[in-house]
CSV table of C-alpha atoms and ligand atoms in Angstrom, one decimal:
chain,number,residue,atom,x,y,z
F,1,MET,CA,7.7,17.6,-27.8
F,2,ARG,CA,3.9,19.3,-27.1
F,3,ARG,CA,2.4,22.9,-25.8
F,4,PRO,CA,2.4,23.1,-21.5
F,5,SER,CA,-0.4,22.5,-20.5
F,6,THR,CA,-2.0,23.4,-17.2
F,7,HIS,CA,-3.1,22.6,-13.9
F,8,ASP,CA,-3.6,23.2,-10.0
F,9,ALA,CA,-1.9,19.8,-9.0
F,10,ILE,CA,0.0,17.4,-10.6
F,11,VAL,CA,-0.6,14.1,-8.7
F,12,ILE,CA,2.4,11.9,-9.8
F,13,GLY,CA,1.2,8.2,-8.8
F,14,GLY,CA,-1.9,6.5,-9.3
F,15,GLY,CA,-2.8,4.1,-7.3
F,16,PRO,CA,-4.7,4.7,-3.8
F,17,ALA,CA,-2.6,7.5,-2.1
F,18,GLY,CA,-2.5,9.5,-5.8
F,19,ALA,CA,-6.0,9.0,-6.4
F,20,SER,CA,-7.3,9.5,-2.5
F,21,ALA,CA,-6.0,13.4,-3.5
F,22,ALA,CA,-6.7,13.1,-6.4
F,23,LEU,CA,-10.3,12.8,-6.2
F,24,ALA,CA,-11.0,15.4,-3.0
F,25,LEU,CA,-8.5,18.1,-4.2
F,26,ALA,CA,-11.0,18.0,-7.5
F,27,ARG,CA,-14.2,17.7,-5.7
F,28,ARG,CA,-12.5,20.9,-3.9
F,29,GLY,CA,-13.4,23.0,-7.4
F,30,TRP,CA,-9.1,22.5,-8.6
F,31,ALA,CA,-7.9,20.7,-12.1
F,32,VAL,CA,-5.8,18.2,-11.4
F,33,ALA,CA,-3.9,15.9,-13.6
F,34,ILE,CA,-2.5,12.3,-12.1
F,35,VAL,CA,-0.1,10.4,-13.9
F,36,GLU,CA,0.2,7.4,-13.7
F,37,LYS,CA,2.9,5.1,-15.0
F,38,SER,CA,1.4,1.8,-15.6
F,39,ALA,CA,-2.4,1.0,-17.7
F,40,PHE,CA,-4.5,-0.4,-15.0
F,41,PRO,CA,-5.8,-2.9,-14.6
F,42,ARG,CA,-3.0,-4.6,-12.8
F,43,ARG,CA,-1.8,-6.6,-10.0
F,44,LYS,CA,0.5,-6.0,-7.2
F,45,VAL,CA,2.6,-6.7,-4.7
F,46,CYS,CA,0.3,-6.0,-1.7
F,47,GLY,CA,-1.5,-8.1,0.2
F,48,GLU,CA,-4.9,-6.9,0.1
F,49,TYR,CA,-6.5,-6.6,2.7
F,50,MET,CA,-8.3,-3.5,3.9
F,51,SER,CA,-9.4,-2.5,7.3
F,52,ALA,CA,-13.1,-1.1,7.8
F,53,SER,CA,-12.6,2.1,9.4
F,54,ASN,CA,-11.7,3.0,5.3
F,55,LEU,CA,-15.2,1.8,4.4
F,56,ALA,CA,-17.2,5.6,5.1
F,57,LEU,CA,-13.8,7.2,3.6
F,58,LEU,CA,-14.5,4.4,1.3
F,59,ASP,CA,-18.5,5.8,1.5
F,60,ARG,CA,-16.9,9.6,0.1
F,61,LEU,CA,-14.5,8.5,-2.3
F,62,GLY,CA,-17.7,6.7,-4.2
F,63,ILE,CA,-16.8,3.4,-4.8
F,64,GLY,CA,-18.0,2.3,-1.8
F,65,ASP,CA,-21.0,-0.2,-2.4
F,66,ALA,CA,-18.6,-1.4,-5.7
F,67,TRP,CA,-16.0,-2.5,-3.0
F,68,ARG,CA,-17.9,-4.1,-1.0
F,69,ALA,CA,-20.0,-6.1,-3.8
F,70,GLU,CA,-16.5,-7.5,-5.1
F,71,ALA,CA,-14.5,-8.0,-2.1
F,72,GLY,CA,-13.2,-11.0,-0.4
F,73,PRO,CA,-15.9,-12.7,3.0
F,74,GLU,CA,-15.1,-10.8,5.8
F,75,ILE,CA,-12.1,-11.1,8.0
F,76,ARG,CA,-13.3,-11.6,11.7
F,77,ARG,CA,-10.4,-13.6,13.0
F,78,VAL,CA,-6.5,-12.9,13.3
F,79,GLY,CA,-4.0,-16.1,13.8
F,80,LEU,CA,-0.1,-16.4,13.9
F,81,PHE,CA,1.2,-19.4,11.6
F,82,ALA,CA,4.7,-20.1,12.7
F,83,GLY,CA,6.7,-23.6,12.9
F,84,ASP,CA,3.8,-26.2,13.3
F,85,THR,CA,2.1,-23.3,15.5
F,86,ARG,CA,-1.3,-22.1,14.8
F,87,ILE,CA,-3.3,-19.3,16.5
F,88,GLU,CA,-6.6,-17.1,16.1
F,89,ALA,CA,-7.4,-15.2,18.0
F,90,PRO,CA,-10.6,-12.2,17.1
F,91,MET,CA,-10.3,-9.3,15.3
F,92,PRO,CA,-10.9,-6.2,16.4
F,93,GLY,CA,-14.2,-4.5,15.0
F,94,ALA,CA,-16.1,-2.0,14.8
F,95,ARG,CA,-19.8,-2.4,17.9
F,96,ALA,CA,-21.1,0.7,17.2
F,97,GLY,CA,-22.6,3.8,14.8
F,98,PRO,CA,-22.8,3.6,11.7
F,99,ALA,CA,-19.2,1.9,10.8
F,100,ALA,CA,-20.7,-1.5,12.6
F,101,ARG,CA,-22.4,-2.1,9.0
F,102,ASP,CA,-19.1,-3.3,8.0
F,103,GLY,CA,-17.5,-4.6,11.4
F,104,PHE,CA,-15.0,-5.9,9.5
F,105,GLY,CA,-11.7,-6.0,7.1
F,106,ARG,CA,-11.6,-7.4,3.8
F,107,ALA,CA,-9.7,-7.6,1.1
F,108,LEU,CA,-10.3,-6.4,-2.7
F,109,GLY,CA,-7.1,-7.7,-5.2
F,110,ARG,CA,-5.5,-4.4,-6.1
F,111,ASP,CA,-5.6,-4.9,-9.6
F,112,ILE,CA,-10.0,-3.9,-9.2
F,113,LEU,CA,-9.7,-2.0,-6.1
F,114,ASP,CA,-7.1,0.9,-8.0
F,115,THR,CA,-9.1,0.7,-11.0
F,116,LEU,CA,-12.1,1.4,-9.2
F,117,LEU,CA,-10.6,4.4,-7.1
F,118,LEU,CA,-8.9,6.2,-10.4
F,119,ASP,CA,-12.2,5.6,-12.2
F,120,ALA,CA,-13.7,7.6,-9.1
F,121,ALA,CA,-10.9,10.5,-9.9
F,122,ARG,CA,-11.4,10.7,-13.7
F,123,SER,CA,-15.2,10.9,-12.6
F,124,ALA,CA,-14.8,13.3,-9.9
F,125,GLY,CA,-12.7,16.3,-13.2
F,126,ALA,CA,-9.5,14.4,-12.5
F,127,GLU,CA,-7.8,14.4,-16.2
F,128,VAL,CA,-5.6,11.4,-16.0
F,129,PHE,CA,-2.6,10.6,-17.8
F,130,GLN,CA,-1.4,7.2,-18.2
F,131,PRO,CA,0.6,5.4,-18.9
F,132,CYS,CA,2.9,8.1,-18.9
F,133,ARG,CA,5.2,8.1,-16.2
F,134,ALA,CA,6.6,11.4,-14.5
F,135,VAL,CA,10.2,11.9,-15.6
F,136,ALA,CA,12.0,14.9,-13.8
F,137,ILE,CA,10.0,18.3,-11.7
F,138,GLU,CA,11.3,21.6,-12.1
F,139,ARG,CA,10.4,24.8,-10.8
F,140,ASP,CA,9.2,27.4,-13.4
F,141,GLY,CA,8.4,30.5,-11.2
F,142,ASP,CA,5.6,29.9,-8.8
F,143,ARG,CA,5.0,27.1,-10.4
F,144,GLN,CA,6.5,23.4,-10.8
F,145,ALA,CA,6.9,21.8,-14.0
F,146,VAL,CA,6.4,17.8,-14.8
F,147,ARG,CA,7.9,15.8,-17.5
F,148,ILE,CA,5.7,13.3,-18.4
F,149,GLN,CA,6.4,10.4,-20.9
F,150,ALA,CA,3.6,8.2,-22.7
F,151,LYS,CA,4.2,5.1,-23.0
F,152,GLY,CA,4.1,3.4,-26.3
F,153,GLY,CA,3.0,6.9,-28.3
F,154,SER,CA,4.1,6.7,-31.8
F,155,SER,CA,6.7,8.0,-31.8
F,156,GLY,CA,8.4,6.4,-29.5
F,157,ASN,CA,8.9,7.7,-26.4
F,158,GLU,CA,6.3,11.4,-25.9
F,159,ALA,CA,6.8,14.2,-24.0
F,160,THR,CA,4.7,16.4,-22.6
F,161,ILE,CA,4.9,19.1,-20.0
F,162,LEU,CA,2.6,19.9,-17.6
F,163,ARG,CA,2.7,22.9,-15.1
F,164,ALA,CA,0.8,23.8,-11.6
F,165,PRO,CA,1.6,25.1,-8.3
F,166,VAL,CA,1.1,22.1,-6.6
F,167,ILE,CA,3.2,18.2,-7.2
F,168,VAL,CA,1.7,16.1,-4.6
F,169,ALA,CA,3.9,12.8,-5.0
F,170,ALA,CA,2.0,9.7,-4.4
F,171,HIS,CA,4.0,7.3,-6.5
F,172,GLY,CA,5.1,4.5,-3.8
F,173,SER,CA,8.2,3.9,-1.9
F,174,TRP,CA,9.8,0.9,-3.4
F,175,GLU,CA,10.7,2.4,-6.6
F,176,PRO,CA,14.3,4.7,-6.9
F,177,GLY,CA,14.2,7.1,-10.4
F,178,PRO,CA,15.1,11.3,-10.8
F,179,LEU,CA,12.5,12.9,-9.3
F,180,PRO,CA,13.5,15.0,-5.6
F,181,SER,CA,10.6,13.3,-3.7
F,182,GLN,CA,11.6,9.4,-4.6
F,183,LEU,CA,13.9,7.0,-3.0
F,184,GLY,CA,17.6,7.1,-3.5
F,185,LYS,CA,18.5,4.1,-4.4
F,186,VAL,CA,20.4,0.9,-1.6
F,187,ASN,CA,21.1,-2.2,-1.6
F,188,ARG,CA,21.8,-3.5,2.4
F,189,SER,CA,21.6,-7.1,3.2
F,190,SER,CA,19.1,-6.3,5.2
F,191,ASP,CA,16.9,-5.2,2.6
F,192,LEU,CA,13.1,-6.5,3.0
F,193,LEU,CA,12.2,-8.0,-0.6
F,194,GLY,CA,8.9,-8.3,-0.9
F,195,PHE,CA,6.8,-10.8,-2.6
F,196,LYS,CA,2.6,-11.6,-3.7
F,197,ALA,CA,1.1,-14.3,-5.5
F,198,HIS,CA,-2.8,-15.5,-6.7
F,199,PHE,CA,-4.4,-19.5,-5.5
F,200,THR,CA,-7.5,-20.0,-5.6
F,201,GLY,CA,-9.0,-23.0,-3.9
F,202,SER,CA,-6.9,-22.8,-0.5
F,203,SER,CA,-8.5,-24.0,2.3
F,204,LEU,CA,-7.3,-21.4,4.7
F,205,PRO,CA,-11.1,-20.9,6.6
F,206,PRO,CA,-12.6,-17.3,4.9
F,207,ASP,CA,-12.2,-15.4,7.7
F,208,LEU,CA,-8.8,-16.0,9.3
F,209,MET,CA,-5.6,-13.7,8.2
F,210,PRO,CA,-2.9,-14.8,9.7
F,211,LEU,CA,0.4,-13.6,9.6
F,212,LEU,CA,3.0,-16.0,9.1
F,213,THR,CA,6.7,-16.0,10.1
F,214,PHE,CA,8.9,-18.1,9.0
F,215,PRO,CA,13.2,-17.7,8.9
F,216,GLY,CA,14.4,-14.4,7.3
F,217,GLY,CA,10.4,-13.1,7.0
F,218,TYR,CA,6.9,-12.7,7.4
F,219,GLY,CA,3.9,-12.8,5.2
F,220,GLY,CA,0.4,-13.2,4.8
F,221,MET,CA,-2.7,-14.9,3.7
F,222,VAL,CA,-6.1,-13.6,3.0
F,223,LEU,CA,-9.3,-14.6,1.2
F,224,ALA,CA,-9.9,-11.9,-1.4
F,225,ASP,CA,-12.2,-11.2,-4.5
F,226,HIS,CA,-13.8,-14.3,-6.1
F,227,GLY,CA,-12.8,-17.3,-4.9
F,228,ARG,CA,-8.2,-16.1,-5.1
F,229,MET,CA,-6.7,-16.0,-1.9
F,230,SER,CA,-3.9,-13.2,-1.3
F,231,ILE,CA,-0.4,-14.5,-0.5
F,232,SER,CA,2.0,-11.9,0.0
F,233,CYS,CA,5.7,-11.5,1.9
F,234,CYS,CA,8.9,-9.8,3.0
F,235,ILE,CA,12.5,-11.8,3.2
F,236,ARG,CA,15.7,-10.2,3.7
F,237,ARG,CA,17.9,-10.2,0.4
F,238,ASP,CA,20.7,-12.2,2.1
F,239,VAL,CA,18.8,-15.2,3.2
F,240,LEU,CA,16.4,-15.7,-0.3
F,241,THR,CA,20.8,-15.8,-1.6
F,242,ARG,CA,21.5,-18.0,0.5
F,243,LEU,CA,18.2,-19.6,-0.3
F,244,ARG,CA,19.0,-19.8,-4.5
F,245,GLY,CA,21.6,-20.9,-4.1
F,246,SER,CA,21.1,-23.9,-2.1
F,247,LEU,CA,18.3,-24.7,-4.0
F,248,ALA,CA,21.0,-24.3,-7.5
F,249,ARG,CA,22.7,-26.9,-6.2
F,250,GLU,CA,20.1,-29.5,-4.9
F,251,GLY,CA,18.8,-29.5,-8.2
F,252,GLY,CA,21.6,-28.6,-10.6
F,253,GLY,CA,19.9,-25.4,-12.3
F,254,GLN,CA,18.8,-21.7,-11.0
F,255,VAL,CA,15.2,-21.6,-9.1
F,256,SER,CA,14.0,-18.7,-9.4
F,257,ALA,CA,13.4,-15.6,-6.8
F,258,ALA,CA,10.1,-16.4,-6.2
F,259,GLU,CA,10.0,-20.1,-6.3
F,260,ALA,CA,12.5,-20.2,-3.8
F,261,VAL,CA,10.7,-17.8,-1.5
F,262,GLU,CA,7.5,-20.0,-2.1
F,263,HIS,CA,9.8,-23.2,-1.2
F,264,HIS,CA,11.2,-21.2,1.4
F,265,ILE,CA,7.6,-21.2,3.4
F,266,MET,CA,5.8,-24.5,2.5
F,267,ALA,CA,8.6,-25.9,4.0
F,268,THR,CA,9.4,-24.1,6.9
F,269,CYS,CA,5.1,-22.4,8.5
F,270,ARG,CA,2.9,-25.4,8.1
F,271,GLY,CA,-0.3,-23.7,8.4
F,272,ALA,CA,1.0,-21.9,4.8
F,273,ARG,CA,1.9,-25.3,4.0
F,274,ASP,CA,-2.2,-27.1,5.0
F,275,ALA,CA,-3.8,-23.4,3.3
F,276,LEU,CA,-1.7,-24.2,-0.3
F,277,GLU,CA,-2.3,-27.4,-0.5
F,278,GLN,CA,-4.5,-28.0,-3.1
F,279,ALA,CA,-4.5,-24.8,-4.2
F,280,ARG,CA,-3.3,-23.3,-8.1
F,281,ARG,CA,-1.7,-20.4,-9.1
F,282,ASP,CA,-4.0,-18.3,-10.4
F,283,GLY,CA,-1.1,-16.0,-12.3
F,284,PRO,CA,2.5,-15.4,-12.0
F,285,TRP,CA,4.2,-14.6,-9.2
F,286,LEU,CA,5.1,-10.8,-8.5
F,287,ALA,CA,8.2,-9.1,-6.9
F,288,ALA,CA,9.0,-6.1,-5.7
F,289,GLY,CA,11.0,-3.8,-3.0
F,290,PRO,CA,13.4,-3.4,-1.4
F,291,ILE,CA,10.7,-2.0,1.0
F,292,ARG,CA,12.0,1.4,3.0
F,293,PRO,CA,9.9,1.4,6.3
F,294,GLY,CA,9.9,5.1,8.4
F,295,ILE,CA,8.0,8.9,8.1
F,296,ARG,CA,10.2,11.1,5.7
F,297,ALA,CA,9.4,14.6,5.1
F,298,GLY,CA,5.6,15.4,4.5
F,299,TYR,CA,5.4,18.5,2.6
F,300,GLU,CA,9.1,19.7,0.5
F,301,ALA,CA,10.4,22.5,-1.3
F,302,ASP,CA,6.7,22.9,-2.6
F,303,ILE,CA,5.9,19.0,-3.0
F,304,PHE,CA,3.7,17.5,-1.1
F,305,ARG,CA,3.3,13.7,-0.3
F,306,VAL,CA,1.1,10.6,0.4
F,307,GLY,CA,0.3,7.8,0.8
F,308,ASN,CA,4.0,5.3,0.8
F,309,ALA,CA,6.1,8.2,-0.3
F,310,ALA,CA,5.4,9.7,2.9
F,311,GLY,CA,5.8,7.4,5.4
F,312,GLU,CA,5.2,3.6,5.3
F,313,SER,CA,4.1,0.7,8.1
F,314,HIS,CA,5.6,-3.1,7.3
F,315,PRO,CA,3.8,-4.3,5.9
F,316,ILE,CA,3.2,-7.0,9.3
F,317,ILE,CA,0.6,-5.0,9.7
F,318,ALA,CA,-0.8,-4.5,6.5
F,319,GLU,CA,-2.1,-0.9,6.4
F,320,GLY,CA,-0.5,0.7,4.0
F,321,ILE,CA,-2.8,0.7,1.7
F,322,SER,CA,-5.4,2.8,5.0
F,323,MET,CA,-2.9,5.1,5.3
F,324,ALA,CA,-2.2,5.7,1.1
F,325,LEU,CA,-5.9,6.7,0.9
F,326,GLN,CA,-6.3,7.8,4.8
F,327,SER,CA,-3.1,10.4,4.1
F,328,GLY,CA,-4.5,11.6,0.1
F,329,TRP,CA,-8.0,12.7,1.9
F,330,LEU,CA,-5.7,14.4,4.6
F,331,LEU,CA,-3.7,16.0,2.3
F,332,ALA,CA,-6.9,17.9,0.1
F,333,LEU,CA,-8.4,18.7,3.4
F,334,GLU,CA,-5.0,21.0,4.8
F,335,LEU,CA,-4.4,21.9,1.3
F,336,GLY,CA,-7.8,23.4,0.2
F,337,GLU,CA,-7.0,27.9,-0.8
F,338,ALA,CA,-3.5,27.2,-0.8
F,339,ALA,CA,-2.9,26.6,-4.8
F,340,SER,CA,-0.8,30.2,-4.0
F,341,GLY,CA,1.9,31.7,-2.7
F,342,HIS,CA,4.6,29.2,-1.5
F,343,GLY,CA,3.7,30.2,2.5
F,344,LYS,CA,0.5,29.1,2.4
F,345,ARG,CA,1.6,26.0,0.5
F,346,GLU,CA,4.3,26.2,3.5
F,347,ALA,CA,1.6,26.6,6.2
F,348,ALA,CA,-1.1,23.8,4.3
F,349,GLY,CA,2.4,21.5,4.4
F,350,ARG,CA,3.1,21.6,8.4
F,351,ARG,CA,-0.6,21.2,8.8
F,352,TYR,CA,-0.7,18.5,7.4
F,353,GLU,CA,2.5,17.0,8.7
F,354,ALA,CA,1.2,17.6,12.0
F,355,ALA,CA,-2.0,16.2,11.1
F,356,TRP,CA,-0.3,12.8,9.1
F,357,ARG,CA,1.6,12.3,12.1
F,358,GLY,CA,-0.9,12.1,14.9
F,359,LEU,CA,-3.5,9.8,12.9
F,360,PHE,CA,-0.3,7.4,11.4
F,361,SER,CA,2.8,7.4,13.6
F,362,THR,CA,1.6,5.0,16.2
F,363,ARG,CA,0.7,2.9,13.5
F,364,VAL,CA,4.3,2.7,12.5
F,365,HIS,CA,6.0,2.3,15.3
F,366,ALA,CA,3.5,0.3,16.6
F,367,ALA,CA,5.1,-2.4,12.8
F,368,ASP,CA,8.0,-1.5,13.2
F,369,ALA,CA,8.4,-3.2,17.3
F,370,ILE,CA,6.9,-6.0,15.9
F,371,ALA,CA,8.2,-6.8,12.6
F,372,ARG,CA,11.9,-6.5,14.1
F,373,LEU,CA,11.1,-9.0,16.6
F,374,ALA,CA,9.5,-11.0,13.8
F,375,LEU,CA,12.9,-10.5,12.1
F,376,GLY,CA,15.6,-11.2,15.4
F,377,PRO,CA,17.2,-13.7,16.7
F,378,GLY,CA,14.9,-15.6,18.7
F,379,GLY,CA,12.3,-13.5,17.4
F,380,ALA,CA,9.4,-15.3,16.2
F,381,ALA,CA,10.1,-18.5,19.0
F,382,LEU,CA,9.7,-15.4,21.6
F,383,ILE,CA,5.7,-13.4,19.4
F,384,GLU,CA,4.9,-17.5,19.2
F,385,ALA,CA,6.0,-18.1,22.6
F,386,VAL,CA,3.8,-14.6,23.6
F,387,VAL,CA,0.8,-15.4,21.4
F,388,ARG,CA,0.8,-18.9,22.0
F,389,ASN,CA,0.5,-18.4,26.6
F,390,PHE,CA,-2.0,-14.6,25.3
F,391,PRO,CA,-3.9,-15.3,21.8
F,392,GLN,CA,-5.8,-12.0,22.3
F,393,THR,CA,-2.4,-10.1,22.2
F,394,LEU,CA,-2.9,-10.7,18.2
F,395,THR,CA,-6.3,-8.5,19.3
F,396,LEU,CA,-4.0,-6.3,20.5
F,397,GLY,CA,-1.9,-5.4,17.4
F,398,ALA,CA,-5.1,-5.1,15.7
F,399,ARG,CA,-5.5,-3.0,17.4
F,400,LEU,CA,-2.7,-0.9,18.1
F,401,SER,CA,-1.6,-1.0,14.2
F,402,GLY,CA,-5.1,1.5,13.4
F,403,LYS,CA,-7.6,-1.3,12.0
F,404,THR,CA,-10.1,0.9,14.7
F,405,LYS,CA,-9.2,4.2,13.9
F,406,ALA,CA,-11.5,6.5,11.9
F,407,VAL,CA,-10.6,8.3,9.4
F,408,PRO,CA,-10.6,12.5,10.6
F,409,GLY,CA,-12.8,15.1,8.1
F,410,LEU,CA,-15.6,12.7,6.5
F,411,ALA,CA,-18.5,15.0,7.6
F,412,ASP,CA,-16.4,18.4,5.7
F,413,ALA,CA,-19.0,19.8,3.3
F,414,ARG,CA,-16.3,20.8,0.9
F,415,LEU,CA,-15.5,17.0,0.6
F,416,ALA,CA,-19.0,16.5,-1.0
F,417,ARG,CA,-20.2,15.5,-4.2
Q,1,FAD,C1,3.7,-7.6,0.8
Q,1,FAD,C2,3.7,-6.8,1.0
Q,1,FAD,C3,2.6,-7.1,1.2
Q,1,FAD,C4,1.2,-5.8,2.0
Q,1,FAD,N1,0.2,-6.3,2.4
Q,1,FAD,C5,-0.9,-5.3,2.4
Q,1,FAD,C6,-2.7,-5.0,2.5
Q,1,FAD,O1,-2.5,-6.6,3.6
Q,1,FAD,N2,-2.5,-3.7,3.6
Q,1,FAD,C7,-2.6,-3.2,3.2
Q,1,FAD,O2,-3.1,-1.9,3.2
Q,1,FAD,N3,-1.3,-3.1,2.6
Q,1,FAD,C8,-0.8,-4.0,2.7
Q,1,FAD,N4,0.5,-3.6,1.9
Q,1,FAD,C9,1.2,-1.9,1.5
Q,1,FAD,C10,1.0,-1.8,0.5
Q,1,FAD,O3,0.8,-2.0,-0.7
Q,1,FAD,C11,1.2,-0.3,0.5
Q,1,FAD,O4,1.6,0.2,1.4
Q,1,FAD,C12,-0.1,1.1,-1.1
Q,1,FAD,O5,0.3,0.7,-1.8
Q,1,FAD,C13,0.7,2.7,-0.8
Q,1,FAD,O6,0.0,2.7,-1.3
Q,1,FAD,P1,0.5,4.1,-2.7
Q,1,FAD,O7,-0.9,4.8,-3.3
Q,1,FAD,O8,1.5,5.0,-1.2
Q,1,FAD,O9,1.3,3.2,-3.7
Q,1,FAD,P2,1.1,2.8,-4.4
Q,1,FAD,O10,0.5,2.0,-4.0
Q,1,FAD,O11,2.9,1.9,-4.5
Q,1,FAD,O12,1.3,3.6,-5.9
Q,1,FAD,C14,1.6,4.4,-6.7
Q,1,FAD,C15,1.3,4.3,-7.9
Q,1,FAD,O13,2.7,5.8,-8.2
Q,1,FAD,C16,3.3,4.9,-9.8
Q,1,FAD,N5,4.1,5.5,-10.4
Q,1,FAD,C17,5.5,5.1,-8.9
Q,1,FAD,N6,6.4,5.4,-10.1
Q,1,FAD,C18,5.5,6.9,-11.3
Q,1,FAD,C19,6.5,8.5,-12.1
Q,1,FAD,N7,7.0,7.9,-12.1
Q,1,FAD,N8,5.7,8.5,-12.6
Q,1,FAD,C20,4.1,8.1,-12.6
Q,1,FAD,N9,3.3,6.9,-12.5
Q,1,FAD,C21,3.8,6.3,-10.8
Q,1,FAD,C22,3.0,3.1,-10.1
Q,1,FAD,O14,3.2,3.1,-11.6
Q,1,FAD,C23,2.0,2.8,-8.4
Q,1,FAD,O15,0.7,3.1,-9.5
Q,1,FAD,C24,2.3,-4.4,1.6
Q,1,FAD,C25,3.6,-4.2,1.0
Q,1,FAD,C26,3.7,-5.0,0.9
Q,1,FAD,C27,5.4,-5.4,-0.2
């Protein structure tokens, strides 16, 4: 066991939420450690679309220009591909002010985005422990001790103890584990499992992001960086099990979950089938989940939660990266001088939770309502009928999901470079 190391904050997870929180706290002069279990770059289950409202924040985090240089085309139209139907409507964009130059969202692979963000946090002074998994958090007086295990150390898994008064849980929500901030394991037939793959050579119009609905699930397609088209979806566990069973009977052998998902989308969604007709898969299908939509405590027992760990919207609205980046930033704004003393941390926790709800609860509830409709009996047909008659509901849905909502606190001088 190595000797203990002391910081002001330990951030568990180096995705968008962890990197933005760590970077912003480091800017405030905090000694920050980030613990990330995976080596980067790594791909991730995610549609990879990000709203333009985040660009001003990415500028503050120091990666705005790199994102602009790397990301895919502007997404000016939102669509619905359902059965044989294809409907399109304008995506709401920033019309005026400094944000207008980035009027529309774009998609950037998580292998690239997450690496840019973590590198920026490192440059701001955060100490990055990677690939290292946080395996335990224990109270130690006014501080907490986080046990981390390095992958592939000379003696297998080496353990190190980090100590800090503030712990930021940024480990996402899809993986159960032993940490008090991690969610328990679930296994229900209604669980939604996430899948994602990149394809090249797709004929999807470069400025269109369609929502896909199909029996038992929903998904999305968008052109990301370097000609890669990202397709991602969620599908009910019981539907997937049935699909795998029926495909196995037809073909004789067991098909993989990903093969079953791809087959199902191609068989039931004409728009997706047409877009992928000439396309080639770039890398394997990835799977994750079950996803855990909902709003959780933002602060509990000296652990602050950001990103998916704090709350998750159904990915049907493609706002998870925004919520991750922005919640990390919000937390750094509220934490301020709160590192010393339990009372100050409690007060910062309450302020942060209130700010979080003010910014995100509408989109979490809107996403929940849309997803329930898409997944419920007859719901996909109802969505199709409404959107066919009123295509502008797609634009309204995108607006309700927070795509044009400004990020607070960007002028705060304490978080300047
Ligand atoms: C099918 C699907 C499509 C989606 N599409 C979009 C989209 O188009 N746009 C969008 O904005 N959002 C989308 N999302 C949501 C988005 O992917 C998430 O909301 C986002 O990744 C959350 O960021 P995060 O930083 O909170 O967590 P994550 O991105 O999950 O990052 C958590 C990090 O913590 C690390 N970690 C976990 N446990 C530990 C541990 N014990 N120790 C150390 N490190 C640990 C992980 O390796 C990971 O790097 C989609 C989600 C799904 C399922």
